[in-house]
Amino acid sequence: MVKEPRNRHLLAADLDMLLTAAVREADDLPEADVERVTDRLRALVRPAWLLVPHDGPVRTGGSRIGGRPDLPHGWDWPTGGRDGAGPAALAFLAQIDLADVPCAADAGWLPPHGRLWFFRNESGVIETEPDHVVMHADVPAGGLRPAAPPAGLDHLIDEGGCGPEPDRPQPVVLRRTLFLDDDYKYGWHSRGIEAVAAELDEHVEDGAWEFFAQVQRNLVRAALNEGEQWGGMLIGRPNPCPPPGGACPCGRSAPAHTPGYDNEDGPCSPASDSLLVLYEGWGDGPLVFTADATAPAAVHGRSSPGTEAWVY
């Protein structure tokens, strides 16, 4: 009798097939090890969506990087306060229509409906409080209006030309994939991945980290059409460590009722991890928005709690 892999329940069927194929297509791994390694990685990968630029029209409320946001009627453009100098307008970075996100509920940290707006102080010189805002609203496109920064306020964009262009919106479509590897171009890094890497190093010719990179490239390639490029990634919460009812590659396991983040050993993945990663044009970049993975998936008022924004 074949033993059921302990972590198979952690992924939806389509994502499980995607991961299995990506592992099988990676070099150097014997077929006999594919299922075992795939099961270890099931507890480490996270749902993700590639932000793929396209040449279609800029629609009201549509997902985009840069340009101007479409804010709900009655909403003000977010500002940050400066000591002794009054407020300044935060730079608009991205707008995500959650209707464009296939299986958005898999992300775990974001609302299933509505839109998200990402703003940040991009000046690099002037300090403000807050220095970034992540906002959410669930209103129809007819309840949105093209917004501009308040007249008379400094607009905190990077004068060196970094970041998105306010006058050139880039529409994007979102393609579903998984997030695995050890940097923000291809994924994340955790104690769980280090544990699997230590084991794999003895079995793959080019080393575990190159193996992980191959798996991630396979995952990305499967999500893209021929010739497409991607400029960012929306990322779901890490699985709890240990995952409810399963075993983590770090070695810990738990019954189904055990929460994943309430022990002194801490989670395999960082408690505060990425939500949105934007590439190209942020100096050393990428620009990473993070959120507290232990916080409830909720938005208080207009803003998502526990977020940070920084250039990696």
XYZ file of C-alpha atoms in Angstrom:
312
model
C 0.000 0.000 0.000
C 1.386 3.414 -1.060
C 1.625 5.891 1.786
C -0.134 9.211 1.129
C 2.327 12.141 1.212
C 1.757 14.024 4.460
C 1.764 17.519 2.964
C -0.341 16.992 -0.145
C -3.346 18.658 1.501
C -1.447 21.964 1.704
C -1.768 22.786 -2.016
C -4.710 23.043 -4.364
C -4.717 20.299 -7.003
C -3.594 22.567 -9.873
C -0.718 24.030 -7.856
C 0.297 20.583 -6.677
C 0.535 19.422 -10.304
C 2.526 22.556 -11.138
C 5.027 21.926 -8.338
C 5.404 18.225 -9.118
C 6.127 18.990 -12.769
C 8.615 21.724 -11.844
C 10.527 19.353 -9.548
C 10.480 16.544 -12.118
C 11.818 18.850 -14.848
C 14.723 20.083 -12.716
C 18.084 18.502 -13.546
C 19.902 15.877 -11.514
C 17.063 14.608 -9.320
C 16.413 10.868 -9.744
C 12.778 9.996 -10.508
C 12.633 7.919 -7.336
C 13.227 11.099 -5.284
C 10.709 13.357 -7.065
C 7.719 12.609 -4.834
C 9.736 12.766 -1.608
C 11.304 16.140 -2.475
C 8.016 17.501 -3.813
C 6.342 16.645 -0.519
C 9.030 18.500 1.421
C 8.567 21.555 -0.791
C 4.766 21.521 -0.447
C 5.207 22.916 3.064
C 7.567 25.668 1.844
C 6.116 27.082 -1.370
C 3.581 29.881 -1.278
C 0.848 30.911 -3.708
C 2.026 33.766 -5.918
C 0.996 35.779 -8.954
C 3.351 37.252 -11.543
C 2.642 40.836 -12.621
C 2.922 40.603 -16.402
C 2.917 43.880 -18.398
C 0.574 44.074 -21.383
C -0.254 46.631 -24.064
C -3.998 46.820 -23.517
C -5.914 49.973 -22.593
C -5.656 51.494 -19.131
C -9.092 50.693 -17.692
C -10.622 52.393 -14.692
C -9.766 50.365 -11.613
C -7.520 47.990 -13.558
C -4.306 46.488 -12.220
C -1.268 48.631 -13.027
C 2.174 49.744 -11.956
C 2.733 53.490 -11.976
C 0.556 56.149 -13.566
C -2.230 57.533 -11.400
C -4.532 55.592 -9.085
C -8.296 55.359 -9.407
C -9.477 56.100 -5.873
C -13.019 55.849 -4.464
C -15.042 59.058 -4.469
C -14.443 60.922 -1.223
C -11.010 59.391 -0.582
C -7.992 61.665 -0.245
C -4.590 60.956 -1.715
C -2.404 59.529 1.111
C 0.099 61.893 2.661
C 2.948 61.659 5.138
C 3.717 64.201 7.821
C 7.093 65.951 8.034
C 8.539 67.520 11.155
C 7.975 71.254 10.953
C 7.107 71.209 7.250
C 3.555 69.900 7.009
C 2.358 66.927 4.930
C 3.674 65.699 1.584
C 1.967 63.434 -0.962
C 3.222 59.835 -1.025
C 4.139 58.433 -4.441
C 1.667 56.029 -6.042
C 3.285 52.718 -6.990
C 0.711 50.092 -7.883
C -2.998 49.314 -8.053
C -4.240 45.719 -7.927
C -7.792 44.739 -8.869
C -8.390 41.543 -6.897
C -10.800 40.426 -9.620
C -7.658 40.082 -11.774
C -6.064 37.695 -9.248
C -6.987 34.049 -9.952
C -7.887 32.278 -6.687
C -7.082 35.387 -4.633
C -8.363 33.693 -1.474
C -5.287 31.429 -1.577
C -3.083 34.389 -0.644
C -4.286 34.302 2.949
C -3.403 37.921 3.789
C -5.590 39.938 1.425
C -9.334 40.470 1.102
C -10.960 38.333 -1.631
C -12.646 41.288 -3.358
C -12.000 44.933 -4.157
C -8.752 46.711 -4.956
C -5.428 47.389 -3.283
C -3.393 50.583 -3.640
C 0.288 50.845 -2.711
C 1.882 54.227 -1.894
C 5.325 55.049 -0.564
C 7.699 57.923 0.140
C 10.070 57.551 -2.817
C 12.100 60.729 -2.277
C 15.021 58.973 -0.600
C 15.784 62.202 1.296
C 12.663 63.503 3.068
C 11.405 61.456 6.032
C 7.663 61.196 6.634
C 5.295 59.425 9.001
C 3.861 57.232 7.663
C 6.368 56.521 4.912
C 4.040 54.126 3.087
C 0.372 53.121 2.934
C -1.435 50.015 1.664
C -5.141 50.768 1.144
C -8.152 48.622 0.259
C -11.707 49.310 -0.874
C -14.413 47.115 -2.358
C -16.341 49.465 -4.631
C -17.399 49.048 -8.287
C -15.426 50.746 -11.039
C -18.194 53.345 -11.320
C -17.399 54.445 -7.778
C -13.768 55.282 -8.655
C -12.213 58.453 -10.013
C -8.768 59.186 -11.475
C -6.858 60.889 -8.664
C -4.003 63.381 -8.593
C -1.793 64.463 -5.678
C -3.219 67.373 -3.685
C -2.306 70.752 -5.128
C 0.353 72.640 -3.216
C 1.972 69.572 -1.636
C 5.375 68.113 -2.469
C 4.992 64.803 -4.305
C 7.480 62.343 -2.833
C 8.785 60.731 -6.009
C 12.436 59.893 -6.623
C 13.977 62.793 -8.529
C 16.733 60.464 -9.746
C 14.309 58.651 -12.011
C 13.792 55.526 -9.874
C 10.385 54.022 -9.355
C 7.337 54.045 -11.644
C 6.579 56.953 -13.936
C 3.546 58.990 -12.812
C 2.623 59.807 -16.408
C 3.139 56.317 -17.868
C 0.871 53.673 -16.324
C 1.817 50.067 -17.078
C -1.228 47.768 -17.110
C -0.524 44.257 -15.835
C -2.240 40.879 -15.829
C -1.651 38.455 -12.955
C -0.576 34.860 -13.605
C -0.825 32.233 -10.887
C 2.297 30.347 -9.824
C 4.249 29.413 -6.672
C 7.000 31.202 -4.748
C 9.994 29.192 -3.503
C 13.585 30.261 -3.828
C 16.069 32.176 -1.719
C 15.893 35.745 -3.033
C 13.194 38.200 -3.992
C 13.652 37.707 -7.716
C 12.505 34.122 -7.439
C 11.250 33.655 -3.919
C 12.051 33.561 -0.245
C 14.437 32.028 2.241
C 13.617 30.177 5.452
C 14.957 27.679 7.934
C 12.805 25.051 6.258
C 14.490 25.603 2.903
C 17.892 25.480 4.581
C 16.984 22.082 6.048
C 15.972 20.710 2.651
C 19.068 22.261 1.052
C 21.365 20.490 3.511
C 19.797 17.168 2.596
C 19.749 17.766 -1.174
C 23.337 18.979 -1.405
C 24.469 15.370 -1.225
C 22.185 14.239 -4.055
C 22.224 16.923 -6.783
C 25.313 17.692 -8.828
C 25.072 21.503 -8.926
C 23.971 21.927 -5.313
C 20.616 22.484 -3.661
C 20.339 26.224 -4.281
C 20.785 25.818 -8.011
C 18.209 23.027 -7.874
C 15.747 25.362 -6.123
C 16.449 28.048 -8.729
C 15.703 25.549 -11.499
C 12.436 24.570 -9.837
C 11.456 28.245 -9.524
C 12.342 28.970 -13.140
C 10.152 26.040 -14.155
C 7.290 27.386 -12.035
C 7.594 30.851 -13.592
C 7.924 29.528 -17.134
C 4.769 27.459 -16.729
C 2.833 30.613 -15.766
C 3.918 32.716 -18.767
C 2.986 32.673 -22.417
C 5.798 32.641 -24.944
C 7.689 35.919 -25.053
C 6.083 37.388 -21.930
C 8.125 39.144 -19.237
C 7.132 39.962 -15.677
C 7.856 42.986 -13.539
C 6.613 42.075 -10.091
C 4.981 39.469 -7.911
C 2.047 39.367 -5.518
C 2.744 36.780 -2.818
C 0.613 34.801 -0.385
C 1.341 34.053 3.239
C 3.871 31.394 4.137
C 2.461 28.113 5.349
C 2.542 27.842 9.143
C 5.437 25.921 10.624
C 4.538 23.289 11.507
C 1.593 23.220 9.078
C -1.685 22.128 10.697
C -1.956 18.380 10.446
C 1.311 18.028 8.575
C 5.070 18.076 8.902
C 7.458 20.858 7.985
C 10.775 20.144 6.267
C 12.472 21.674 9.303
C 11.412 18.554 11.220
C 8.555 19.854 13.372
C 5.056 18.405 13.044
C 1.690 19.155 14.630
C -1.881 17.917 14.907
C -4.496 19.733 12.903
C -5.646 21.981 15.776
C -2.211 23.447 16.538
C -1.669 27.044 15.365
C 1.512 27.516 13.420
C 3.028 30.632 14.991
C 2.557 30.328 18.736
C 5.660 28.458 19.852
C 9.002 29.793 21.022
C 10.843 28.048 18.210
C 9.195 30.472 15.794
C 8.029 29.818 12.275
C 10.262 28.415 9.578
C 9.453 31.440 7.470
C 9.792 35.001 8.770
C 6.720 36.232 10.619
C 6.848 39.383 8.528
C 7.143 38.513 4.885
C 6.472 39.858 1.447
C 3.151 40.826 -0.085
C 4.169 42.704 -3.213
C 7.578 42.775 -4.877
C 8.268 45.229 -7.710
C 11.359 44.967 -9.913
C 13.237 47.337 -12.236
C 13.872 50.956 -11.411
C 14.435 51.031 -7.644
C 18.177 51.448 -7.574
C 19.520 48.300 -5.968
C 15.892 47.047 -5.728
C 13.566 45.334 -5.764
C 10.968 47.253 -3.780
C 9.299 44.948 -1.255
C 6.076 45.504 0.662
C 5.815 43.179 3.662
C 3.074 42.371 6.154
C 2.838 40.590 9.460
C 1.980 37.012 8.555
C 0.662 36.384 12.078
C -1.974 39.133 11.830
C -5.559 38.299 10.817
C -6.295 38.694 7.126
C -8.208 41.936 7.529
C -8.134 45.587 6.599
C -8.910 48.101 9.346
C -10.710 51.040 7.826
C -8.880 51.875 4.638
C -5.414 50.593 5.525
C -3.930 47.126 5.836
C -2.233 46.729 9.238
C 1.280 45.603 10.008
C 2.846 46.497 6.660
C 6.321 47.782 5.847
C 7.958 48.891 2.609
C 11.663 48.809 1.798
C 14.164 48.337 -1.001
C 15.764 44.922 -0.696
